[in-house]
PDB file of C-alpha atoms in Angstrom:
ATOM      1  CA  UNK A 269     130.813  65.447  61.894  1.00 79.00           C
ATOM      2  CA  UNK A 270     132.285  62.278  60.383  1.00 80.00           C
ATOM      3  CA  UNK A 271     136.006  63.151  60.205  1.00 87.00           C
ATOM      4  CA  UNK A 272     137.192  59.858  58.716  1.00 88.00           C
ATOM      5  CA  UNK A 273     134.482  59.668  56.058  1.00 89.00           C
ATOM      6  CA  UNK A 274     135.055  63.290  55.097  1.00 91.00           C
ATOM      7  CA  UNK A 275     138.800  62.665  54.801  1.00 91.00           C
ATOM      8  CA  UNK A 276     138.298  59.580  52.627  1.00 91.00           C
ATOM      9  CA  UNK A 277     135.818  61.376  50.377  1.00 90.00           C
ATOM     10  CA  UNK A 278     138.097  64.364  49.848  1.00 92.00           C
ATOM     11  CA  UNK A 279     141.027  62.108  48.953  1.00 90.00           C
ATOM     12  CA  UNK A 280     138.938  60.048  46.532  1.00 91.00           C
ATOM     13  CA  UNK A 281     137.749  63.171  44.707  1.00 88.00           C
ATOM     14  CA  UNK A 282     141.285  64.595  44.595  1.00 88.00           C
ATOM     15  CA  UNK A 283     142.680  61.381  43.121  1.00 88.00           C
ATOM     16  CA  UNK A 284     140.299  61.376  40.172  1.00 85.00           C
ATOM     17  CA  UNK A 285     141.182  64.851  38.848  1.00 82.00           C
ATOM     18  CA  UNK A 286     144.043  65.082  36.397  1.00 79.00           C
ATOM     19  CA  UNK A 287     146.191  68.238  36.445  1.00 77.00           C
ATOM     20  CA  UNK A 288     145.258  69.039  32.856  1.00 70.00           C
ATOM     21  CA  UNK A 289     141.585  69.112  33.885  1.00 69.00           C
ATOM     22  CA  UNK A 290     142.258  72.242  35.945  1.00 69.00           C
ATOM     23  CA  UNK A 291     144.923  73.834  33.758  1.00 64.00           C
ATOM     24  CA  UNK A 292     147.951  72.587  35.710  1.00 68.00           C
ATOM     25  CA  UNK A 293     151.087  71.071  34.127  1.00 67.00           C
ATOM     26  CA  UNK A 294     151.539  67.334  34.563  1.00 67.00           C
ATOM     27  CA  UNK A 295     155.303  67.354  35.078  1.00 64.00           C
ATOM     28  CA  UNK A 296     157.668  64.349  35.070  1.00 62.00           C
ATOM     29  CA  UNK A 297     157.941  63.962  38.853  1.00 69.00           C
ATOM     30  CA  UNK A 298     154.288  63.630  39.763  1.00 66.00           C
ATOM     31  CA  UNK A 299     153.798  60.666  42.106  1.00 69.00           C
ATOM     32  CA  UNK A 300     150.053  60.852  42.655  1.00 67.00           C
ATOM     33  CA  UNK A 301     147.359  59.906  40.117  1.00 70.00           C
ATOM     34  CA  UNK A 302     145.419  63.120  40.610  1.00 82.00           C
ATOM     35  CA  UNK A 303     146.071  66.468  42.222  1.00 86.00           C
ATOM     36  CA  UNK A 304     148.470  67.089  45.064  1.00 85.00           C
ATOM     37  CA  UNK A 305     147.062  68.341  48.361  1.00 88.00           C
ATOM     38  CA  UNK A 306     148.748  71.694  47.949  1.00 88.00           C
ATOM     39  CA  UNK A 307     147.181  72.057  44.491  1.00 86.00           C
ATOM     40  CA  UNK A 308     143.698  71.483  45.896  1.00 89.00           C
ATOM     41  CA  UNK A 309     144.357  73.991  48.664  1.00 89.00           C
ATOM     42  CA  UNK A 310     145.555  76.553  46.103  1.00 85.00           C
ATOM     43  CA  UNK A 311     142.501  76.055  43.883  1.00 84.00           C
ATOM     44  CA  UNK A 312     140.208  76.396  46.903  1.00 85.00           C
ATOM     45  CA  UNK A 313     142.043  79.386  48.374  1.00 84.00           C
ATOM     46  CA  UNK A 314     142.915  77.514  51.586  1.00 87.00           C
ATOM     47  CA  UNK A 315     146.189  76.971  53.395  1.00 89.00           C
ATOM     48  CA  UNK A 316     147.949  73.710  52.563  1.00 89.00           C
ATOM     49  CA  UNK A 317     148.221  72.834  56.258  1.00 90.00           C
ATOM     50  CA  UNK A 318     144.495  73.294  56.807  1.00 90.00           C
ATOM     51  CA  UNK A 319     143.546  71.091  53.861  1.00 91.00           C
ATOM     52  CA  UNK A 320     146.065  68.438  54.900  1.00 92.00           C
ATOM     53  CA  UNK A 321     144.480  68.285  58.351  1.00 91.00           C
ATOM     54  CA  UNK A 322     141.068  67.727  56.761  1.00 91.00           C
ATOM     55  CA  UNK A 323     142.381  64.846  54.652  1.00 89.00           C
ATOM     56  CA  UNK A 324     143.965  63.329  57.751  1.00 90.00           C
ATOM     57  CA  UNK A 325     140.638  63.333  59.538  1.00 89.00           C
ATOM     58  CA  UNK A 326     141.568  66.033  61.987  1.00 85.00           C
ATOM     59  CA  UNK A 327     140.858  69.687  62.581  1.00 78.00           C
ATOM     60  CA  UNK A 328     137.807  71.805  63.233  1.00 83.00           C
ATOM     61  CA  UNK A 329     134.528  71.493  61.399  1.00 89.00           C
ATOM     62  CA  UNK A 330     134.880  73.306  58.043  1.00 90.00           C
ATOM     63  CA  UNK A 331     132.572  76.242  57.402  1.00 90.00           C
ATOM     64  CA  UNK A 332     130.015  76.377  54.595  1.00 87.00           C
ATOM     65  CA  UNK A 333     132.316  78.778  52.718  1.00 85.00           C
ATOM     66  CA  UNK A 334     135.223  76.320  52.937  1.00 90.00           C
ATOM     67  CA  UNK A 335     133.033  73.440  51.777  1.00 90.00           C
ATOM     68  CA  UNK A 336     131.763  75.467  48.827  1.00 85.00           C
ATOM     69  CA  UNK A 337     135.336  76.343  47.845  1.00 86.00           C
ATOM     70  CA  UNK A 338     136.372  72.680  48.067  1.00 90.00           C
ATOM     71  CA  UNK A 339     133.370  71.597  45.991  1.00 86.00           C
ATOM     72  CA  UNK A 340     134.460  73.964  43.231  1.00 81.00           C
ATOM     73  CA  UNK A 341     138.138  73.038  43.431  1.00 84.00           C
ATOM     74  CA  UNK A 342     137.347  69.313  43.294  1.00 87.00           C
ATOM     75  CA  UNK A 343     134.764  69.738  40.489  1.00 82.00           C
ATOM     76  CA  UNK A 344     132.034  68.005  42.494  1.00 83.00           C
ATOM     77  CA  UNK A 345     128.660  67.286  40.973  1.00 76.00           C
ATOM     78  CA  UNK A 346     125.552  68.565  42.739  1.00 73.00           C
ATOM     79  CA  UNK A 347     125.039  65.224  44.521  1.00 77.00           C
ATOM     80  CA  UNK A 348     128.701  65.077  45.538  1.00 84.00           C
ATOM     81  CA  UNK A 349     128.576  68.605  46.886  1.00 82.00           C
ATOM     82  CA  UNK A 350     125.498  67.769  48.973  1.00 83.00           C
ATOM     83  CA  UNK A 351     127.276  64.661  50.262  1.00 89.00           C
ATOM     84  CA  UNK A 352     130.280  66.776  51.261  1.00 90.00           C
ATOM     85  CA  UNK A 353     128.032  69.062  53.315  1.00 89.00           C
ATOM     86  CA  UNK A 354     126.351  66.060  54.943  1.00 88.00           C
ATOM     87  CA  UNK A 355     129.698  64.551  55.945  1.00 91.00           C
ATOM     88  CA  UNK A 356     130.742  67.861  57.489  1.00 91.00           C
ATOM     89  CA  UNK A 357     127.412  68.115  59.320  1.00 89.00           C
ATOM     90  CA  UNK A 358     126.533  71.410  57.628  1.00 90.00           C
ATOM     91  CA  UNK A 359     123.139  72.412  56.147  1.00 87.00           C
ATOM     92  CA  UNK A 360     123.104  71.851  52.409  1.00 79.00           C
ATOM     93  CA  UNK A 361     122.745  75.226  50.635  1.00 71.00           C
ATOM     94  CA  UNK A 362     120.401  75.695  47.678  1.00 62.00           C
ATOM     95  CA  UNK A 363     122.031  74.897  44.361  1.00 53.00           C
ATOM     96  CA  UNK A 364     120.023  76.818  41.795  1.00 49.00           C
ATOM     97  CA  UNK A 365     121.707  80.210  41.912  1.00 51.00           C
ATOM     98  CA  UNK A 366     123.367  82.713  44.220  1.00 55.00           C
ATOM     99  CA  UNK A 367     126.873  82.763  45.747  1.00 54.00           C
ATOM    100  CA  UNK A 368     126.671  79.082  46.771  1.00 51.00           C
ATOM    101  CA  UNK A 369     125.579  77.840  43.349  1.00 63.00           C
ATOM    102  CA  UNK A 370     127.513  75.057  41.682  1.00 71.00           C
ATOM    103  CA  UNK A 371     129.640  76.532  38.910  1.00 78.00           C
ATOM    104  CA  UNK A 372     128.689  74.963  35.611  1.00 78.00           C
ATOM    105  CA  UNK A 373     131.492  72.566  34.504  1.00 76.00           C
ATOM    106  CA  UNK A 374     131.842  74.009  30.992  1.00 79.00           C
ATOM    107  CA  UNK A 375     132.457  77.525  32.310  1.00 84.00           C
ATOM    108  CA  UNK A 376     134.778  76.257  35.020  1.00 80.00           C
ATOM    109  CA  UNK A 377     136.812  74.322  32.478  1.00 79.00           C
ATOM    110  CA  UNK A 378     137.237  77.424  30.347  1.00 85.00           C
ATOM    111  CA  UNK A 379     138.195  79.497  33.386  1.00 86.00           C
ATOM    112  CA  UNK A 380     140.941  77.014  34.264  1.00 81.00           C
ATOM    113  CA  UNK A 381     142.458  77.387  30.810  1.00 84.00           C
ATOM    114  CA  UNK A 382     142.580  81.175  30.703  1.00 85.00           C
ATOM    115  CA  UNK A 383     145.831  81.215  32.680  1.00 80.00           C
ATOM    116  CA  UNK A 384     147.086  84.788  33.043  1.00 84.00           C
ATOM    117  CA  UNK A 385     143.871  86.332  31.677  1.00 91.00           C
ATOM    118  CA  UNK A 386     141.707  87.932  34.397  1.00 93.00           C
ATOM    119  CA  UNK A 387     138.484  85.924  34.444  1.00 94.00           C
ATOM    120  CA  UNK A 388     135.664  84.954  36.767  1.00 93.00           C
ATOM    121  CA  UNK A 389     132.298  83.202  36.762  1.00 92.00           C
ATOM    122  CA  UNK A 390     129.329  85.190  38.071  1.00 93.00           C
ATOM    123  CA  UNK A 391     125.585  84.626  38.300  1.00 92.00           C
ATOM    124  CA  UNK A 392     123.097  86.589  36.229  1.00 93.00           C
ATOM    125  CA  UNK A 393     122.696  88.843  39.298  1.00 94.00           C
ATOM    126  CA  UNK A 394     126.440  89.557  39.326  1.00 94.00           C
ATOM    127  CA  UNK A 395     127.303  87.424  42.331  1.00 92.00           C
ATOM    128  CA  UNK A 396     130.861  86.120  42.045  1.00 91.00           C
ATOM    129  CA  UNK A 397     131.049  82.317  42.134  1.00 88.00           C
ATOM    130  CA  UNK A 398     134.740  81.782  41.385  1.00 87.00           C
ATOM    131  CA  UNK A 399     137.609  83.864  40.021  1.00 89.00           C
ATOM    132  CA  UNK A 400     141.210  83.257  39.063  1.00 88.00           C
ATOM    133  CA  UNK A 401     144.123  85.079  40.666  1.00 87.00           C
ATOM    134  CA  UNK A 402     144.546  87.657  37.850  1.00 91.00           C
ATOM    135  CA  UNK A 403     140.892  88.652  38.281  1.00 91.00           C
ATOM    136  CA  UNK A 404     141.330  88.976  42.045  1.00 89.00           C
ATOM    137  CA  UNK A 405     144.357  91.194  41.425  1.00 90.00           C
ATOM    138  CA  UNK A 406     142.422  93.331  38.940  1.00 92.00           C
ATOM    139  CA  UNK A 407     139.041  93.819  40.636  1.00 92.00           C
ATOM    140  CA  UNK A 408     139.568  92.441  44.149  1.00 88.00           C
ATOM    141  CA  UNK A 409     137.846  89.567  45.894  1.00 85.00           C
ATOM    142  CA  UNK A 410     134.118  89.733  46.620  1.00 84.00           C
ATOM    143  CA  UNK A 411     133.074  90.520  50.198  1.00 82.00           C
ATOM    144  CA  UNK A 412     132.000  87.527  52.299  1.00 74.00           C
ATOM    145  CA  UNK A 413     128.345  88.539  52.524  1.00 77.00           C
ATOM    146  CA  UNK A 414     125.060  86.858  51.727  1.00 77.00           C
ATOM    147  CA  UNK A 415     121.648  88.013  50.603  1.00 82.00           C
ATOM    148  CA  UNK A 416     121.204  90.882  48.129  1.00 87.00           C
ATOM    149  CA  UNK A 417     124.562  92.409  49.130  1.00 89.00           C
ATOM    150  CA  UNK A 418     126.324  89.478  47.442  1.00 89.00           C
ATOM    151  CA  UNK A 419     125.308  91.080  44.142  1.00 93.00           C
ATOM    152  CA  UNK A 420     127.663  93.706  42.754  1.00 95.00           C
ATOM    153  CA  UNK A 421     124.683  95.390  41.098  1.00 96.00           C
ATOM    154  CA  UNK A 422     122.981  95.726  44.483  1.00 96.00           C
ATOM    155  CA  UNK A 423     126.149  97.108  46.071  1.00 96.00           C
ATOM    156  CA  UNK A 424     126.617  99.492  43.144  1.00 97.00           C
ATOM    157  CA  UNK A 425     123.390 101.278  44.035  1.00 97.00           C
ATOM    158  CA  UNK A 426     123.581 100.960  47.841  1.00 96.00           C
ATOM    159  CA  UNK A 427     127.263 101.203  48.808  1.00 94.00           C
ATOM    160  CA  UNK A 428     129.335 104.161  47.539  1.00 94.00           C
ATOM    161  CA  UNK A 429     132.567 102.186  48.048  1.00 93.00           C
ATOM    162  CA  UNK A 430     131.533  99.782  45.275  1.00 94.00           C
ATOM    163  CA  UNK A 431     131.814 102.596  42.743  1.00 95.00           C
ATOM    164  CA  UNK A 432     135.537 103.054  43.394  1.00 94.00           C
ATOM    165  CA  UNK A 433     136.120 100.350  40.774  1.00 95.00           C
ATOM    166  CA  UNK A 434     135.363 102.821  37.958  1.00 96.00           C
ATOM    167  CA  UNK A 435     136.221 106.519  37.389  1.00 97.00           C
ATOM    168  CA  UNK A 436     133.377 108.829  38.518  1.00 97.00           C
ATOM    169  CA  UNK A 437     132.736 110.103  34.996  1.00 97.00           C
ATOM    170  CA  UNK A 438     131.942 106.522  33.906  1.00 97.00           C
ATOM    171  CA  UNK A 439     129.379 105.876  36.657  1.00 97.00           C
ATOM    172  CA  UNK A 440     126.268 106.963  34.684  1.00 97.00           C
ATOM    173  CA  UNK A 441     127.169 104.546  31.878  1.00 96.00           C
ATOM    174  CA  UNK A 442     127.609 101.592  34.232  1.00 97.00           C
ATOM    175  CA  UNK A 443     124.384 102.407  36.066  1.00 97.00           C
ATOM    176  CA  UNK A 444     122.452 102.297  32.783  1.00 96.00           C
ATOM    177  CA  UNK A 445     124.136  99.058  31.724  1.00 96.00           C
ATOM    178  CA  UNK A 446     123.491  97.342  35.060  1.00 97.00           C
ATOM    179  CA  UNK A 447     119.808  98.293  35.119  1.00 96.00           C
ATOM    180  CA  UNK A 448     119.182  97.313  31.493  1.00 95.00           C
ATOM    181  CA  UNK A 449     120.882  93.980  32.136  1.00 95.00           C
ATOM    182  CA  UNK A 450     118.788  93.393  35.275  1.00 95.00           C
ATOM    183  CA  UNK A 451     115.617  94.154  33.292  1.00 94.00           C
ATOM    184  CA  UNK A 452     116.533  91.384  30.851  1.00 93.00           C
ATOM    185  CA  UNK A 453     117.356  88.955  33.669  1.00 92.00           C
ATOM    186  CA  UNK A 454     114.079  89.726  35.451  1.00 91.00           C
ATOM    187  CA  UNK A 455     112.116  88.988  32.280  1.00 90.00           C
ATOM    188  CA  UNK A 456     114.023  85.766  31.660  1.00 88.00           C
ATOM    189  CA  UNK A 457     113.514  84.494  35.210  1.00 87.00           C
ATOM    190  CA  UNK A 458     109.825  85.357  35.243  1.00 84.00           C
ATOM    191  CA  UNK A 459     108.118  85.615  38.630  1.00 82.00           C
ATOM    192  CA  UNK A 460     111.329  85.062  40.590  1.00 86.00           C
ATOM    193  CA  UNK A 461     111.306  85.959  44.295  1.00 87.00           C
ATOM    194  CA  UNK A 462     115.011  86.812  44.459  1.00 89.00           C
ATOM    195  CA  UNK A 463     114.852  89.279  41.581  1.00 92.00           C
ATOM    196  CA  UNK A 464     111.547  90.765  42.689  1.00 91.00           C
ATOM    197  CA  UNK A 465     112.863  91.473  46.181  1.00 92.00           C
ATOM    198  CA  UNK A 466     116.105  92.941  44.869  1.00 94.00           C
ATOM    199  CA  UNK A 467     114.327  95.299  42.497  1.00 95.00           C
ATOM    200  CA  UNK A 468     111.873  96.390  45.189  1.00 95.00           C
ATOM    201  CA  UNK A 469     114.701  97.065  47.656  1.00 95.00           C
ATOM    202  CA  UNK A 470     116.714  99.036  45.099  1.00 97.00           C
ATOM    203  CA  UNK A 471     113.716 101.119  44.085  1.00 96.00           C
ATOM    204  CA  UNK A 472     113.210 102.059  47.742  1.00 96.00           C
ATOM    205  CA  UNK A 473     116.850 102.791  48.467  1.00 95.00           C
ATOM    206  CA  UNK A 474     118.145 104.499  45.344  1.00 97.00           C
ATOM    207  CA  UNK A 475     116.447 107.177  43.264  1.00 97.00           C
ATOM    208  CA  UNK A 476     118.854 106.722  40.350  1.00 97.00           C
ATOM    209  CA  UNK A 477     117.949 103.039  40.116  1.00 97.00           C
ATOM    210  CA  UNK A 478     114.217 103.771  40.299  1.00 96.00           C
ATOM    211  CA  UNK A 479     114.457 106.346  37.514  1.00 97.00           C
ATOM    212  CA  UNK A 480     116.481 104.053  35.268  1.00 96.00           C
ATOM    213  CA  UNK A 481     114.220 101.075  35.973  1.00 96.00           C
ATOM    214  CA  UNK A 482     111.174 103.067  34.848  1.00 93.00           C
ATOM    215  CA  UNK A 483     112.777 103.704  31.444  1.00 92.00           C
ATOM    216  CA  UNK A 484     112.322  99.955  30.722  1.00 92.00           C
ATOM    217  CA  UNK A 485     115.553  99.837  28.716  1.00 91.00           C
ATOM    218  CA  UNK A 486     116.565  96.194  28.212  1.00 92.00           C
ATOM    219  CA  UNK A 487     119.949  94.850  27.107  1.00 91.00           C
ATOM    220  CA  UNK A 488     121.962  91.873  28.323  1.00 89.00           C
ATOM    221  CA  UNK A 489     125.566  92.954  28.858  1.00 88.00           C
ATOM    222  CA  UNK A 490     127.581  90.848  26.432  1.00 88.00           C
ATOM    223  CA  UNK A 491     130.629  93.054  25.852  1.00 90.00           C
ATOM    224  CA  UNK A 492     131.735  96.366  27.278  1.00 91.00           C
ATOM    225  CA  UNK A 493     134.748  98.659  27.203  1.00 92.00           C
ATOM    226  CA  UNK A 494     135.792  99.462  30.749  1.00 94.00           C
ATOM    227  CA  UNK A 495     138.190 101.725  32.578  1.00 96.00           C
ATOM    228  CA  UNK A 496     139.058 100.002  35.837  1.00 96.00           C
ATOM    229  CA  UNK A 497     140.718 101.894  38.680  1.00 95.00           C
ATOM    230  CA  UNK A 498     143.546  99.819  40.156  1.00 93.00           C
ATOM    231  CA  UNK A 499     145.150 101.007  43.426  1.00 89.00           C
ATOM    232  CA  UNK A 500     148.698 100.477  42.139  1.00 89.00           C
ATOM    233  CA  UNK A 501     148.475 100.793  38.340  1.00 92.00           C
ATOM    234  CA  UNK A 502     145.907 103.561  38.029  1.00 93.00           C
ATOM    235  CA  UNK A 503     143.232 103.434  35.331  1.00 95.00           C
ATOM    236  CA  UNK A 504     143.395 100.330  33.108  1.00 96.00           C
ATOM    237  CA  UNK A 505     141.436 100.338  29.838  1.00 95.00           C
ATOM    238  CA  UNK A 506     140.160  96.879  28.975  1.00 95.00           C
ATOM    239  CA  UNK A 507     137.483  95.073  27.028  1.00 95.00           C
ATOM    240  CA  UNK A 508     135.159  92.877  29.081  1.00 94.00           C
ATOM    241  CA  UNK A 509     133.640  89.844  27.356  1.00 94.00           C
ATOM    242  CA  UNK A 510     130.830  87.575  28.556  1.00 93.00           C
ATOM    243  CA  UNK A 511     130.103  83.952  27.727  1.00 92.00           C
ATOM    244  CA  UNK A 512     126.672  82.797  28.940  1.00 91.00           C
ATOM    245  CA  UNK A 513     125.764  79.339  30.195  1.00 87.00           C
ATOM    246  CA  UNK A 514     123.033  77.541  28.289  1.00 82.00           C
ATOM    247  CA  UNK A 515     120.356  78.474  30.848  1.00 82.00           C
ATOM    248  CA  UNK A 516     121.620  82.062  31.166  1.00 86.00           C
ATOM    249  CA  UNK A 517     122.066  81.794  34.937  1.00 88.00           C
ATOM    250  CA  UNK A 518     125.868  82.026  34.878  1.00 91.00           C
ATOM    251  CA  UNK A 519     128.445  83.997  32.907  1.00 93.00           C
ATOM    252  CA  UNK A 520     132.148  83.681  32.329  1.00 94.00           C
ATOM    253  CA  UNK A 521     133.695  87.175  32.260  1.00 94.00           C
ATOM    254  CA  UNK A 522     137.210  87.805  31.002  1.00 94.00           C
ATOM    255  CA  UNK A 523     139.230  90.938  30.362  1.00 95.00           C
ATOM    256  CA  UNK A 524     141.536  91.654  27.448  1.00 93.00           C
ATOM    257  CA  UNK A 525     143.423  94.502  25.805  1.00 92.00           C
ATOM    258  CA  UNK A 526     144.731  94.905  22.246  1.00 91.00           C
ATOM    259  CA  UNK A 527     148.347  93.704  21.844  1.00 91.00           C
ATOM    260  CA  UNK A 528     150.812  96.547  22.245  1.00 92.00           C
ATOM    261  CA  UNK A 529     148.319  98.785  24.040  1.00 94.00           C
ATOM    262  CA  UNK A 530     148.907 100.404  27.407  1.00 95.00           C
ATOM    263  CA  UNK A 531     146.203  98.155  28.842  1.00 93.00           C
ATOM    264  CA  UNK A 532     148.075  95.040  27.675  1.00 93.00           C
ATOM    265  CA  UNK A 533     151.268  96.309  29.331  1.00 94.00           C
ATOM    266  CA  UNK A 534     149.361  97.000  32.547  1.00 93.00           C
ATOM    267  CA  UNK A 535     147.942  93.476  32.531  1.00 91.00           C
ATOM    268  CA  UNK A 536     151.478  92.113  32.296  1.00 90.00           C
ATOM    269  CA  UNK A 537     152.476  94.249  35.281  1.00 89.00           C
ATOM    270  CA  UNK A 538     149.407  93.007  37.118  1.00 87.00           C
ATOM    271  CA  UNK A 539     150.633  89.424  36.867  1.00 79.00           C
ATOM    272  CA  UNK A 540     153.833  90.505  38.635  1.00 79.00           C
ATOM    273  CA  UNK A 541     152.166  92.641  41.277  1.00 77.00           C
ATOM    274  CA  UNK A 542     149.427  90.089  41.960  1.00 67.00           C
ATOM    275  CA  UNK A 543     147.166  90.806  44.906  1.00 53.00           C
ATOM    276  CA  UNK A 544     149.930  92.385  47.010  1.00 45.00           C
ATOM    277  CA  UNK A 545     148.804  95.911  46.202  1.00 43.00           C
ATOM    278  CA  UNK A 546     145.108  95.315  46.839  1.00 44.00           C
ATOM    279  CA  UNK A 547     144.843  97.228  50.077  1.00 41.00           C
ATOM    280  CA  UNK A 548     141.061  97.479  49.981  1.00 46.00           C
ATOM    281  CA  UNK A 549     139.359  94.877  47.803  1.00 49.00           C
ATOM    282  CA  UNK A 550     136.018  94.622  49.605  1.00 52.00           C
ATOM    283  CA  UNK A 551     132.991  95.542  47.474  1.00 57.00           C
ATOM    284  CA  UNK A 552     134.944  95.560  44.193  1.00 63.00           C
ATOM    285  CA  UNK A 553     134.563  92.165  42.510  1.00 65.00           C
ATOM    286  CA  UNK A 554     132.046  91.235  39.778  1.00 67.00           C
ATOM    287  CA  UNK A 555     132.324  94.327  37.576  1.00 74.00           C
TER     288      UNK A 555
END
């Protein structure tokens, strides 16, 4: 691992990003041309001390998860991300899709500007790529797993804990929506190994999925009205909206409630509570 080259590269990428590019206020006392170290660490979900050590050319070799988080926080291009992995002496992950995919800049820019609105970017297989803090407080952070289990749809049909996100009476609706959406994605991707293996595994493991898949209902999930079970605030009624990338491989999801509604009041409370009340967030994210 080339500590000094990695440190210099991180600093150069940090210096080129303006606060407004990531939805941060400029402020009159800013002494650096780009982001501060603590701002990068916050965007990447890392401790400020850990990131500072990396920029000083010290510390342990960063993991692939840390490098992926830094690539997103620093808005690296595909080539820059690969270079970051090379400098850290880590295998370069595939970039097309999946949990390590590069978030498309247009969606990331919109996410940065949503502020207190719960929002996240997911793949077409419902793998969370990045989320803001309000989204983490609402639906929890995704589990640190790879393979099919990185998909919320896969966990929905294979892990009962994933269904705690919604009231039991709503489960049949979400099952139908997830399967119809996956049908559309499978057709769009064509003969795709990842989708084919996921569908085959779900057909083997879950009778409900197999039955729904054989109906051949097809519908991309663009909007949906949801009741989300929050451990501190109870059931929150929200509208979920989707904005698709041009190639359809990624989606920006955000949650809203009509002004003056109980859901809007609960979202305001959520911004105060934050993630403090999320006692068990594994398996929840990417609704």
